[in-house]
CSV table of C-alpha atoms and ligand atoms in Angstrom, one decimal:
chain,number,residue,atom,x,y,z
A,21,MET,CA,-0.1,0.0,0.2
A,22,ALA,CA,2.8,2.5,1.1
A,23,LYS,CA,4.7,1.8,-2.2
A,24,ARG,CA,1.5,2.5,-4.3
A,25,LYS,CA,0.8,5.6,-2.6
A,26,ARG,CA,4.7,6.8,-3.1
A,27,LYS,CA,4.2,6.3,-7.0
A,28,LYS,CA,0.8,8.0,-6.8
A,29,LYS,CA,2.6,11.2,-5.2
A,30,LYS,CA,5.5,10.8,-7.6
A,31,MET,CA,2.8,11.1,-10.6
A,32,LYS,CA,1.2,13.9,-9.0
A,33,VAL,CA,4.9,16.0,-8.8
A,34,ILE,CA,5.5,15.2,-12.3
A,35,PHE,CA,2.0,16.4,-13.6
A,36,LEU,CA,2.3,19.6,-11.7
A,37,LEU,CA,5.8,20.1,-13.1
A,38,ILE,CA,4.4,19.8,-16.6
A,39,ILE,CA,1.8,22.4,-15.9
A,40,LEU,CA,4.2,24.7,-14.5
A,41,ILE,CA,6.4,24.4,-17.6
A,42,LEU,CA,3.7,24.9,-19.9
A,43,GLY,CA,2.4,28.0,-17.8
A,44,ALA,CA,5.7,29.5,-18.0
A,45,ILE,CA,6.0,29.0,-21.8
A,46,SER,CA,2.6,30.4,-22.6
A,47,ILE,CA,3.6,33.5,-20.2
A,48,PHE,CA,6.8,33.8,-21.9
A,49,TYR,CA,4.8,33.9,-25.3
A,50,ILE,CA,2.3,36.4,-23.9
A,51,ILE,CA,4.8,38.8,-22.7
A,52,ASN,CA,6.9,38.4,-26.0
A,53,ARG,CA,3.9,39.4,-27.7
A,54,LYS,CA,3.0,42.3,-25.7
A,55,ILE,CA,6.8,43.5,-26.1
A,56,PHE,CA,6.3,43.3,-29.8
A,57,LEU,CA,2.7,44.9,-29.7
A,58,SER,CA,4.2,47.9,-27.6
A,59,GLN,CA,7.0,48.5,-30.4
A,60,ILE,CA,4.5,49.0,-32.9
A,61,ASN,CA,4.3,52.8,-34.2
A,62,TYR,CA,0.7,53.6,-33.5
A,63,ASN,CA,1.2,57.5,-34.3
A,64,MET,CA,0.9,56.6,-38.1
A,65,SER,CA,-1.0,53.8,-39.6
A,66,GLY,CA,-2.2,52.3,-43.0
A,67,ASN,CA,-5.7,52.0,-44.2
A,68,ILE,CA,-7.2,48.7,-45.6
A,69,THR,CA,-9.9,49.7,-47.9
A,70,TYR,CA,-10.8,45.9,-49.5
A,71,TYR,CA,-10.1,42.4,-48.3
A,72,ASP,CA,-11.4,39.1,-49.4
A,73,ARG,CA,-10.9,35.6,-49.0
A,74,TYR,CA,-11.6,33.8,-52.4
A,75,GLY,CA,-10.5,29.9,-52.6
A,76,ILE,CA,-7.4,29.6,-50.6
A,77,HIS,CA,-6.3,33.1,-51.2
A,78,LEU,CA,-6.6,36.1,-49.4
A,79,ASN,CA,-6.4,39.7,-50.9
A,80,PHE,CA,-5.8,43.1,-49.7
A,81,LYS,CA,-6.1,46.7,-51.1
A,82,GLY,CA,-5.0,49.9,-49.1
A,83,ASP,CA,-3.0,53.0,-48.8
A,84,PHE,CA,-1.0,55.0,-46.4
A,85,LYS,CA,1.3,58.1,-46.1
A,86,LEU,CA,4.9,58.1,-45.0
A,87,LYS,CA,7.1,61.1,-43.7
A,88,ASP,CA,10.0,62.0,-45.3
A,89,ASP,CA,12.4,60.2,-43.2
A,90,TYR,CA,10.6,56.8,-43.6
A,91,SER,CA,11.5,54.4,-46.4
A,92,ASN,CA,11.7,51.2,-48.0
A,93,PRO,CA,8.0,50.0,-46.8
A,94,THR,CA,7.2,46.2,-47.0
A,95,LEU,CA,4.2,44.4,-45.8
A,96,VAL,CA,4.9,41.7,-43.3
A,97,LEU,CA,2.9,39.0,-41.3
A,98,SER,CA,5.0,39.2,-37.9
A,99,ASN,CA,4.7,38.3,-34.4
A,100,GLY,CA,8.0,39.8,-33.7
A,101,LYS,CA,10.0,36.6,-34.0
A,102,ASP,CA,8.8,34.7,-37.0
A,103,GLU,CA,8.0,37.1,-40.1
A,104,PHE,CA,6.8,36.6,-43.6
A,105,ILE,CA,6.8,39.1,-46.5
A,106,VAL,CA,3.6,39.4,-48.3
A,107,ASP,CA,3.9,40.3,-51.8
A,108,TRP,CA,2.4,43.5,-52.9
A,109,ASP,CA,1.8,45.9,-55.9
A,110,ILE,CA,2.9,49.0,-54.6
A,111,LYS,CA,2.5,52.5,-55.9
A,112,ASN,CA,4.1,55.9,-54.7
A,113,ASN,CA,2.8,59.3,-55.4
A,114,ASN,CA,4.6,61.6,-53.2
A,115,ASN,CA,4.9,59.7,-50.1
A,116,HIS,CA,1.4,58.6,-50.6
A,117,TYR,CA,1.2,54.9,-51.2
A,118,SER,CA,-1.4,52.7,-52.8
A,119,PHE,CA,-1.3,48.9,-53.0
A,120,LYS,CA,-2.9,45.5,-53.7
A,121,THR,CA,-1.4,42.0,-52.7
A,122,SER,CA,-2.3,40.8,-56.2
A,123,LYS,CA,-3.9,41.8,-59.5
A,124,TYR,CA,-5.7,38.3,-59.7
A,125,ILE,CA,-8.7,37.5,-57.6
A,126,ASN,CA,-7.0,34.1,-57.0
A,127,GLY,CA,-3.7,35.3,-55.8
A,128,GLY,CA,-2.4,37.0,-53.1
A,129,ILE,CA,-1.7,35.7,-49.4
A,130,ASN,CA,-1.8,31.7,-49.8
A,131,LEU,CA,-3.7,30.6,-46.4
A,132,GLU,CA,-2.7,27.1,-46.8
A,133,LYS,CA,0.9,28.0,-46.3
A,134,LEU,CA,0.6,30.1,-43.0
A,135,THR,CA,1.7,28.2,-39.5
A,136,SER,CA,0.1,28.3,-36.4
A,137,GLY,CA,0.6,31.0,-34.0
A,138,THR,CA,-0.6,34.9,-33.8
A,139,TYR,CA,0.7,37.3,-36.6
A,140,TYR,CA,-0.2,40.6,-37.4
A,141,LEU,CA,-0.3,42.2,-41.0
A,142,LEU,CA,2.0,45.4,-40.4
A,143,ILE,CA,3.9,47.7,-42.7
A,144,LYS,CA,7.5,47.5,-42.0
A,145,VAL,CA,9.7,50.6,-42.8
A,146,ASN,CA,13.0,52.0,-42.0
A,147,SER,CA,13.6,55.6,-40.4
A,148,SER,CA,16.9,56.6,-39.7
A,149,ASN,CA,18.3,53.0,-39.6
A,150,LYS,CA,15.7,51.9,-37.3
A,151,ILE,CA,13.2,49.5,-38.1
A,152,THR,CA,9.3,50.4,-37.3
A,153,TYR,CA,6.2,48.7,-37.8
A,154,LEU,CA,2.9,50.4,-38.6
A,155,PRO,CA,-0.4,49.1,-38.1
A,156,LEU,CA,-3.4,48.7,-40.7
A,157,ILE,CA,-6.7,50.0,-39.7
A,158,ASN,CA,-9.9,48.8,-41.1
A,159,LYS,CA,-11.8,51.3,-43.5
A,160,THR,CA,-14.4,48.5,-44.8
A,161,THR,CA,-17.5,47.6,-43.5
A,162,TYR,CA,-16.6,43.8,-44.1
A,163,SER,CA,-17.0,41.0,-41.8
A,164,ASP,CA,-14.0,39.2,-40.0
A,165,ILE,CA,-13.0,36.0,-41.8
A,166,THR,CA,-12.8,32.5,-40.3
A,167,TYR,CA,-11.0,30.3,-42.6
A,168,TYR,CA,-10.5,26.3,-42.4
A,169,THR,CA,-7.6,25.1,-44.3
A,170,LEU,CA,-8.0,22.0,-46.9
A,171,THR,CA,-8.1,18.8,-44.9
A,172,LYS,CA,-4.6,17.3,-45.2
A,173,ASN,CA,-3.9,13.7,-43.4
A,174,GLY,CA,-7.5,14.3,-41.3
A,175,HIS,CA,-6.1,17.7,-39.8
A,176,ASN,CA,-6.9,21.2,-40.6
A,177,LYS,CA,-6.0,24.6,-39.2
A,178,LYS,CA,-8.4,27.6,-38.2
A,179,ILE,CA,-7.5,31.1,-38.9
A,180,ASN,CA,-9.2,33.9,-37.2
A,181,ILE,CA,-8.7,37.1,-39.5
A,182,THR,CA,-9.9,39.7,-36.9
A,183,TRP,CA,-9.3,43.5,-36.1
A,184,ASP,CA,-7.7,43.5,-32.8
A,185,LYS,CA,-7.1,46.0,-30.1
A,186,TYR,CA,-3.9,46.7,-28.5
A,187,ALA,CA,-3.9,49.9,-25.7
A,188,GLY,CA,-6.9,51.2,-27.6
A,189,HIS,CA,-5.3,51.0,-31.1
A,190,GLU,CA,-6.9,48.9,-33.8
A,191,LEU,CA,-4.4,46.1,-35.9
A,192,LEU,CA,-5.0,43.3,-38.0
A,193,GLY,CA,-4.4,39.9,-36.2
A,194,PHE,CA,-4.4,36.3,-37.8
A,195,HIS,CA,-5.1,33.7,-35.1
A,196,ILE,CA,-3.9,30.2,-36.2
A,197,THR,CA,-4.6,27.1,-34.5
A,198,ASN,CA,-4.7,23.4,-35.1
A,199,THR,CA,-8.2,21.9,-35.4
A,200,SER,CA,-10.4,19.6,-37.3
A,201,LEU,CA,-13.4,20.7,-39.4
A,202,PRO,CA,-16.6,21.4,-37.7
A,203,ASN,CA,-19.7,19.4,-38.9
A,204,ASP,CA,-21.0,22.1,-41.4
A,205,VAL,CA,-17.7,23.1,-42.8
A,206,TYR,CA,-16.3,21.7,-46.1
A,207,ASP,CA,-13.3,21.5,-48.2
A,208,ILE,CA,-15.3,21.6,-51.6
A,209,THR,CA,-18.5,21.9,-53.1
A,210,ILE,CA,-19.8,20.1,-56.1
A,211,ASP,CA,-22.8,21.2,-57.9
A,212,PRO,CA,-24.3,19.0,-60.3
A,213,GLY,CA,-26.2,21.2,-62.7
A,214,HIS,CA,-30.0,21.4,-62.7
A,215,ASP,CA,-32.1,19.3,-60.4
A,216,GLY,CA,-35.0,17.0,-60.1
A,217,ASN,CA,-37.3,19.6,-61.5
A,218,ASP,CA,-35.3,21.3,-64.2
A,219,ALA,CA,-33.6,18.5,-66.3
A,220,GLY,CA,-31.5,21.0,-68.5
A,221,MET,CA,-31.3,19.3,-72.0
A,222,ILE,CA,-33.0,16.0,-72.8
A,223,VAL,CA,-31.5,14.0,-75.6
A,224,CYS,CA,-32.0,10.7,-77.1
A,225,ALA,CA,-29.4,8.1,-77.4
A,226,ASP,CA,-29.7,7.6,-81.3
A,227,GLY,CA,-29.6,11.6,-81.9
A,228,SER,CA,-33.4,11.8,-82.5
A,229,VAL,CA,-35.5,14.5,-81.0
A,230,PRO,CA,-37.4,13.8,-77.6
A,231,ASN,CA,-41.3,14.7,-77.6
A,232,ASN,CA,-42.8,17.3,-75.2
A,233,GLN,CA,-42.9,14.8,-72.2
A,234,GLY,CA,-39.0,14.2,-73.0
A,235,LYS,CA,-39.5,10.7,-74.2
A,236,CYS,CA,-37.6,9.3,-77.1
A,237,TYR,CA,-39.4,6.9,-79.7
A,238,ASN,CA,-36.8,4.5,-80.6
A,239,SER,CA,-34.1,4.9,-78.0
A,240,ILE,CA,-33.2,5.8,-74.4
A,241,ALA,CA,-33.8,9.6,-73.1
A,242,TYR,CA,-30.9,11.1,-71.2
A,243,LYS,CA,-31.5,14.0,-69.0
A,244,GLU,CA,-28.4,16.4,-68.5
A,245,SER,CA,-29.2,16.6,-64.8
A,246,ASP,CA,-28.9,12.9,-64.3
A,247,ILE,CA,-25.7,12.8,-66.3
A,248,ASN,CA,-24.3,15.9,-64.2
A,249,PHE,CA,-25.2,13.8,-61.2
A,250,THR,CA,-23.5,10.7,-62.1
A,251,VAL,CA,-20.2,12.6,-62.8
A,252,ALA,CA,-20.4,14.6,-59.6
A,253,LYS,CA,-21.1,11.2,-57.6
A,254,ALA,CA,-17.9,9.8,-59.2
A,255,LEU,CA,-16.1,13.2,-58.5
A,256,GLN,CA,-17.1,13.3,-54.9
A,257,ASN,CA,-15.7,9.6,-54.4
A,258,GLU,CA,-12.5,10.6,-56.1
A,259,LEU,CA,-12.1,13.7,-53.9
A,260,GLU,CA,-12.9,11.9,-50.7
A,261,LYS,CA,-10.2,9.0,-51.6
A,262,MET,CA,-7.6,12.0,-51.6
A,263,GLY,CA,-8.9,13.0,-48.0
A,264,PHE,CA,-11.1,16.1,-48.7
A,265,LYS,CA,-14.5,16.6,-47.1
A,266,VAL,CA,-17.1,17.3,-50.1
A,267,LYS,CA,-20.5,18.5,-50.1
A,268,LEU,CA,-22.8,18.1,-52.9
A,269,THR,CA,-25.7,20.8,-53.8
A,270,ARG,CA,-28.1,17.9,-53.9
A,271,GLU,CA,-28.1,14.2,-52.7
A,272,SER,CA,-29.9,12.1,-55.4
A,273,LYS,CA,-31.3,12.9,-59.1
A,274,LYS,CA,-34.5,13.6,-58.1
A,275,ALA,CA,-33.9,16.0,-55.1
A,276,THR,CA,-34.7,19.8,-56.0
A,277,VAL,CA,-32.5,22.7,-54.8
A,278,PRO,CA,-33.1,26.4,-54.5
A,279,THR,CA,-30.7,28.6,-56.3
A,280,TYR,CA,-30.1,30.8,-53.1
A,281,GLY,CA,-31.0,30.8,-49.6
A,282,LYS,CA,-29.0,28.9,-46.9
A,283,MET,CA,-28.1,25.7,-49.0
A,284,GLY,CA,-28.8,26.9,-52.6
A,285,SER,CA,-26.9,25.5,-55.8
A,286,GLY,CA,-25.2,29.2,-55.6
A,287,THR,CA,-24.9,29.6,-51.9
A,288,THR,CA,-23.8,26.3,-50.3
A,289,ALA,CA,-20.2,26.7,-51.1
A,290,ASN,CA,-20.3,30.1,-49.1
A,291,THR,CA,-22.5,28.4,-46.3
A,292,THR,CA,-20.1,25.6,-46.1
A,293,LYS,CA,-16.8,27.7,-46.2
A,294,SER,CA,-15.7,25.7,-49.0
A,295,LYS,CA,-12.6,26.4,-50.7
A,296,PHE,CA,-13.6,25.3,-54.4
A,297,ASN,CA,-17.1,25.1,-56.1
A,298,LEU,CA,-17.0,22.8,-59.0
A,299,ALA,CA,-20.1,23.0,-61.4
A,300,LEU,CA,-20.7,20.2,-63.6
A,301,HIS,CA,-22.7,20.7,-66.8
A,302,HIS,CA,-23.1,19.2,-70.2
A,303,ASN,CA,-23.6,21.3,-73.4
A,304,SER,CA,-26.0,21.2,-76.3
A,305,THR,CA,-26.3,23.3,-79.5
A,306,ASN,CA,-29.8,22.5,-79.5
A,307,ILE,CA,-29.4,21.2,-83.3
A,308,PRO,CA,-31.4,18.1,-83.1
A,309,GLY,CA,-30.8,14.6,-84.9
A,310,GLY,CA,-27.4,14.2,-83.7
A,311,MET,CA,-26.1,16.5,-86.3
A,312,SER,CA,-24.1,18.6,-83.9
A,313,SER,CA,-20.6,19.1,-85.0
A,314,THR,CA,-19.6,20.9,-81.9
A,315,HIS,CA,-17.9,19.0,-79.1
A,316,GLY,CA,-15.5,19.0,-76.5
A,317,LEU,CA,-14.9,20.5,-73.0
A,318,GLU,CA,-15.6,24.3,-72.0
A,319,VAL,CA,-14.2,25.5,-68.5
A,320,TYR,CA,-15.5,28.5,-67.5
A,321,VAL,CA,-13.6,31.1,-65.2
A,322,ALA,CA,-13.9,34.3,-63.4
A,323,GLY,CA,-12.5,37.4,-64.6
A,324,ASP,CA,-9.0,38.5,-63.2
A,325,SER,CA,-8.3,35.2,-62.7
A,326,LYS,CA,-4.8,33.2,-63.1
A,327,PHE,CA,-5.5,30.0,-65.3
A,328,ASP,CA,-3.3,27.8,-63.3
A,329,LEU,CA,-5.9,25.5,-62.0
A,330,ALA,CA,-8.1,26.1,-65.1
A,331,ARG,CA,-5.5,24.9,-67.5
A,332,LEU,CA,-5.0,21.7,-65.2
A,333,LEU,CA,-8.6,21.0,-65.5
A,334,VAL,CA,-8.5,21.2,-69.2
A,335,LYS,CA,-5.5,19.0,-69.7
A,336,ASN,CA,-6.3,16.4,-66.9
A,337,ILE,CA,-10.1,16.0,-68.2
A,338,CYS,CA,-9.0,15.7,-71.8
A,339,LYS,CA,-6.5,13.1,-70.7
A,340,TYR,CA,-8.6,10.9,-68.2
A,341,GLY,CA,-12.1,11.7,-69.7
A,342,ASN,CA,-10.8,10.6,-73.4
A,343,THR,CA,-12.0,14.0,-74.9
A,344,ASN,CA,-10.8,17.1,-76.5
A,345,ILE,CA,-11.1,20.8,-76.0
A,346,SER,CA,-14.2,22.3,-77.4
A,347,THR,CA,-14.5,23.7,-81.1
A,348,LYS,CA,-16.5,26.5,-80.0
A,349,LYS,CA,-15.1,29.8,-80.4
A,350,GLU,CA,-17.5,32.2,-78.6
A,351,PHE,CA,-16.5,33.3,-75.2
A,352,LYS,CA,-13.1,31.4,-75.8
A,353,THR,CA,-10.1,32.8,-73.9
A,354,GLU,CA,-7.7,30.1,-74.9
A,355,ASP,CA,-7.7,26.5,-75.3
A,356,GLY,CA,-10.6,24.8,-73.4
A,357,ILE,CA,-10.9,28.1,-71.2
A,358,TYR,CA,-13.9,30.3,-71.5
A,359,GLN,CA,-15.0,33.9,-70.1
A,360,ARG,CA,-18.6,34.9,-70.6
A,361,PHE,CA,-19.5,38.2,-69.1
A,362,SER,CA,-22.6,40.4,-68.8
A,363,ASP,CA,-23.1,43.6,-70.8
A,364,ASP,CA,-20.6,45.5,-68.3
A,365,GLY,CA,-17.6,43.3,-69.8
A,366,ILE,CA,-16.6,42.6,-65.9
A,367,THR,CA,-19.8,40.7,-64.0
A,368,PRO,CA,-19.6,36.8,-64.8
A,369,TYR,CA,-22.7,35.8,-67.0
A,370,TYR,CA,-23.2,32.8,-64.9
A,371,TYR,CA,-24.3,32.9,-61.7
A,372,MET,CA,-22.5,29.8,-60.8
A,373,ILE,CA,-19.4,32.0,-60.9
A,374,ARG,CA,-20.7,35.5,-60.2
A,375,GLU,CA,-22.4,34.6,-56.7
A,376,ILE,CA,-19.9,32.0,-55.8
A,377,GLY,CA,-17.1,34.3,-55.7
A,378,GLY,CA,-18.7,37.4,-53.7
A,379,ILE,CA,-17.2,40.6,-54.2
A,380,ALA,CA,-14.5,39.2,-56.1
A,381,THR,CA,-16.7,38.4,-58.9
A,382,HIS,CA,-19.2,41.0,-58.5
A,383,ALA,CA,-22.0,38.8,-56.7
A,384,TYR,CA,-25.5,40.2,-56.8
A,385,VAL,CA,-27.0,38.3,-53.5
A,386,ASP,CA,-24.8,40.4,-51.2
A,387,GLY,CA,-27.2,43.3,-51.8
A,388,SER,CA,-25.4,45.0,-54.3
A,389,ASN,CA,-27.8,44.5,-57.2
A,390,LYS,CA,-31.2,46.0,-56.2
A,391,ASP,CA,-32.8,43.4,-58.6
A,392,TYR,CA,-31.8,40.7,-56.1
A,393,ASP,CA,-32.9,40.1,-52.3
A,394,ALA,CA,-29.7,40.4,-50.2
A,395,ASN,CA,-29.2,36.8,-49.0
A,396,PRO,CA,-28.8,37.0,-45.1
A,397,TYR,CA,-26.6,33.7,-45.0
A,398,TYR,CA,-24.3,35.1,-47.5
A,399,ASN,CA,-20.7,36.6,-46.5
A,400,SER,CA,-19.5,38.3,-49.8
A,401,ASN,CA,-15.7,38.7,-48.6
A,402,ASP,CA,-15.5,35.0,-47.8
A,403,THR,CA,-16.0,32.8,-50.5
A,404,ALA,CA,-15.1,29.8,-52.8
A,405,GLU,CA,-13.1,29.7,-56.1
A,406,GLY,CA,-15.5,28.7,-58.4
A,407,TYR,CA,-15.4,26.9,-61.9
A,408,LEU,CA,-18.3,25.9,-64.2
A,409,MET,CA,-17.4,23.0,-66.6
A,410,GLU,CA,-19.2,22.1,-69.8
A,411,LEU,CA,-17.8,18.7,-69.9
A,412,GLY,CA,-19.1,17.8,-73.4
A,413,TYR,CA,-22.1,18.1,-75.9
A,414,ILE,CA,-24.6,15.7,-75.3
A,415,ASP,CA,-26.3,16.3,-78.5
A,416,ASN,CA,-23.4,15.2,-80.2
A,417,VAL,CA,-24.1,11.3,-80.2
A,418,LYS,CA,-20.5,10.2,-80.2
A,419,GLU,CA,-19.7,12.5,-77.4
A,420,LEU,CA,-22.8,11.2,-75.4
A,421,LYS,CA,-21.5,7.7,-75.6
A,422,ASN,CA,-18.2,8.9,-74.4
A,423,ILE,CA,-19.7,10.5,-71.5
A,424,LEU,CA,-22.0,7.7,-70.6
A,425,ASN,CA,-19.0,5.1,-71.0
A,426,ASN,CA,-16.5,7.0,-69.1
A,427,PRO,CA,-18.2,9.3,-66.3
A,428,LYS,CA,-15.3,8.0,-63.9
A,429,GLY,CA,-12.5,9.3,-66.1
A,430,TYR,CA,-14.2,12.7,-66.2
A,431,ALA,CA,-14.3,12.8,-62.6
A,432,LYS,CA,-10.6,11.6,-62.2
A,433,GLY,CA,-9.3,14.1,-64.5
A,434,ILE,CA,-11.0,17.1,-62.4
A,435,ALA,CA,-9.8,15.6,-59.0
A,436,LEU,CA,-6.1,15.1,-60.4
A,437,ALA,CA,-6.2,18.7,-61.9
A,438,LEU,CA,-7.0,19.8,-58.3
A,439,GLN,CA,-4.5,18.0,-56.6
A,440,ALA,CA,-1.7,18.8,-59.1
A,441,TYR,CA,-2.8,22.3,-58.6
A,442,LEU,CA,-2.6,22.3,-54.8
A,443,LYS,CA,0.6,20.8,-55.0
A,444,ASN,CA,2.1,23.5,-57.1
A,445,VAL,CA,0.8,26.4,-55.0
A,446,MET,CA,2.4,24.8,-51.8
A,447,LYS,CA,5.9,25.0,-53.3
B,29,ZN,ZN1,-26.5,22.6,-67.7
């Protein structure tokens, strides 16, 4: 009995020691952070006039003035100990600077690359051979951002981007901790275009024209909505095998889904904090009789986008889907990549790209367009990177056969493109 008691006492002492050491470490970090924050020059500051999270990237726009004896400004994420330089495009007009972190909506700070800890976004300047940090102040009306990194080996990071206060002064904090995904947060959303009420195009396997009820006389009728769903399910399977958590905007061929609201086809990616939204469709020329000579793949992207992922989608879907880039010339930007805009030349024509990207893609349902009701669930500066894929022309009999025979190939091409893209941006 005495021996067991002694052992218990020993365990207690070890436990207390661990608590003490952990406590000392965290006090050390808190003191260090306080010292760093007290060294920031709060008499001067920069302004943030725009910020948004689009996919895995975070972008800022802002401006600031510098006194004559200040020089060499850089944008940094710093905690005083670890510091990361943030790329920016900066313009100087008589010491009045304006900046943006990228000219591309899918450029800027790669949130997937950040490491755990608390950091502040600051302007670092030289003044008479001394280094000084200036805080950034919020001039927007946007909400704070909570970002969850893509699932990797079952793990995620949570990044809270908030306007913090230090001794009454405002500054922009990044609070990064390890976590797992909450139930209602996903990595990727897939939208199988159309639904149980809206079939999209209906075609006959032999190229003949279906009647008004969507029936074919001598062959099987295929609905675009069903084919989209088959590829979407195969894509979900491929992405889940890679470890991603995937949300479909509808769970069956017959299910119906609204466009907006909390879980609409245009808003689910936003509600679930997804990083990517992949909208799957199949095209048609409306020329009946299997005579459509137009065929092939079209990947629709938003304006001001880098095409890195779009190009990989084109390459891999063609390879694994055993298909080709589209022969269509209209809206074509480069091989397989298409951009279609409204009359203003900048607003994406497809709501699947426009609303998915929020302010980055000129969304309407955030209240900025009076013709649309503002969606109360929608956060316009914290959105997914959207792609709309017209995988092939189902009124082309040869292409229809290829799609029906090989939905898994198309899905594999999309999944491998995303995987290759993520590998590239982590370098
Ligand atoms: Zn469609």
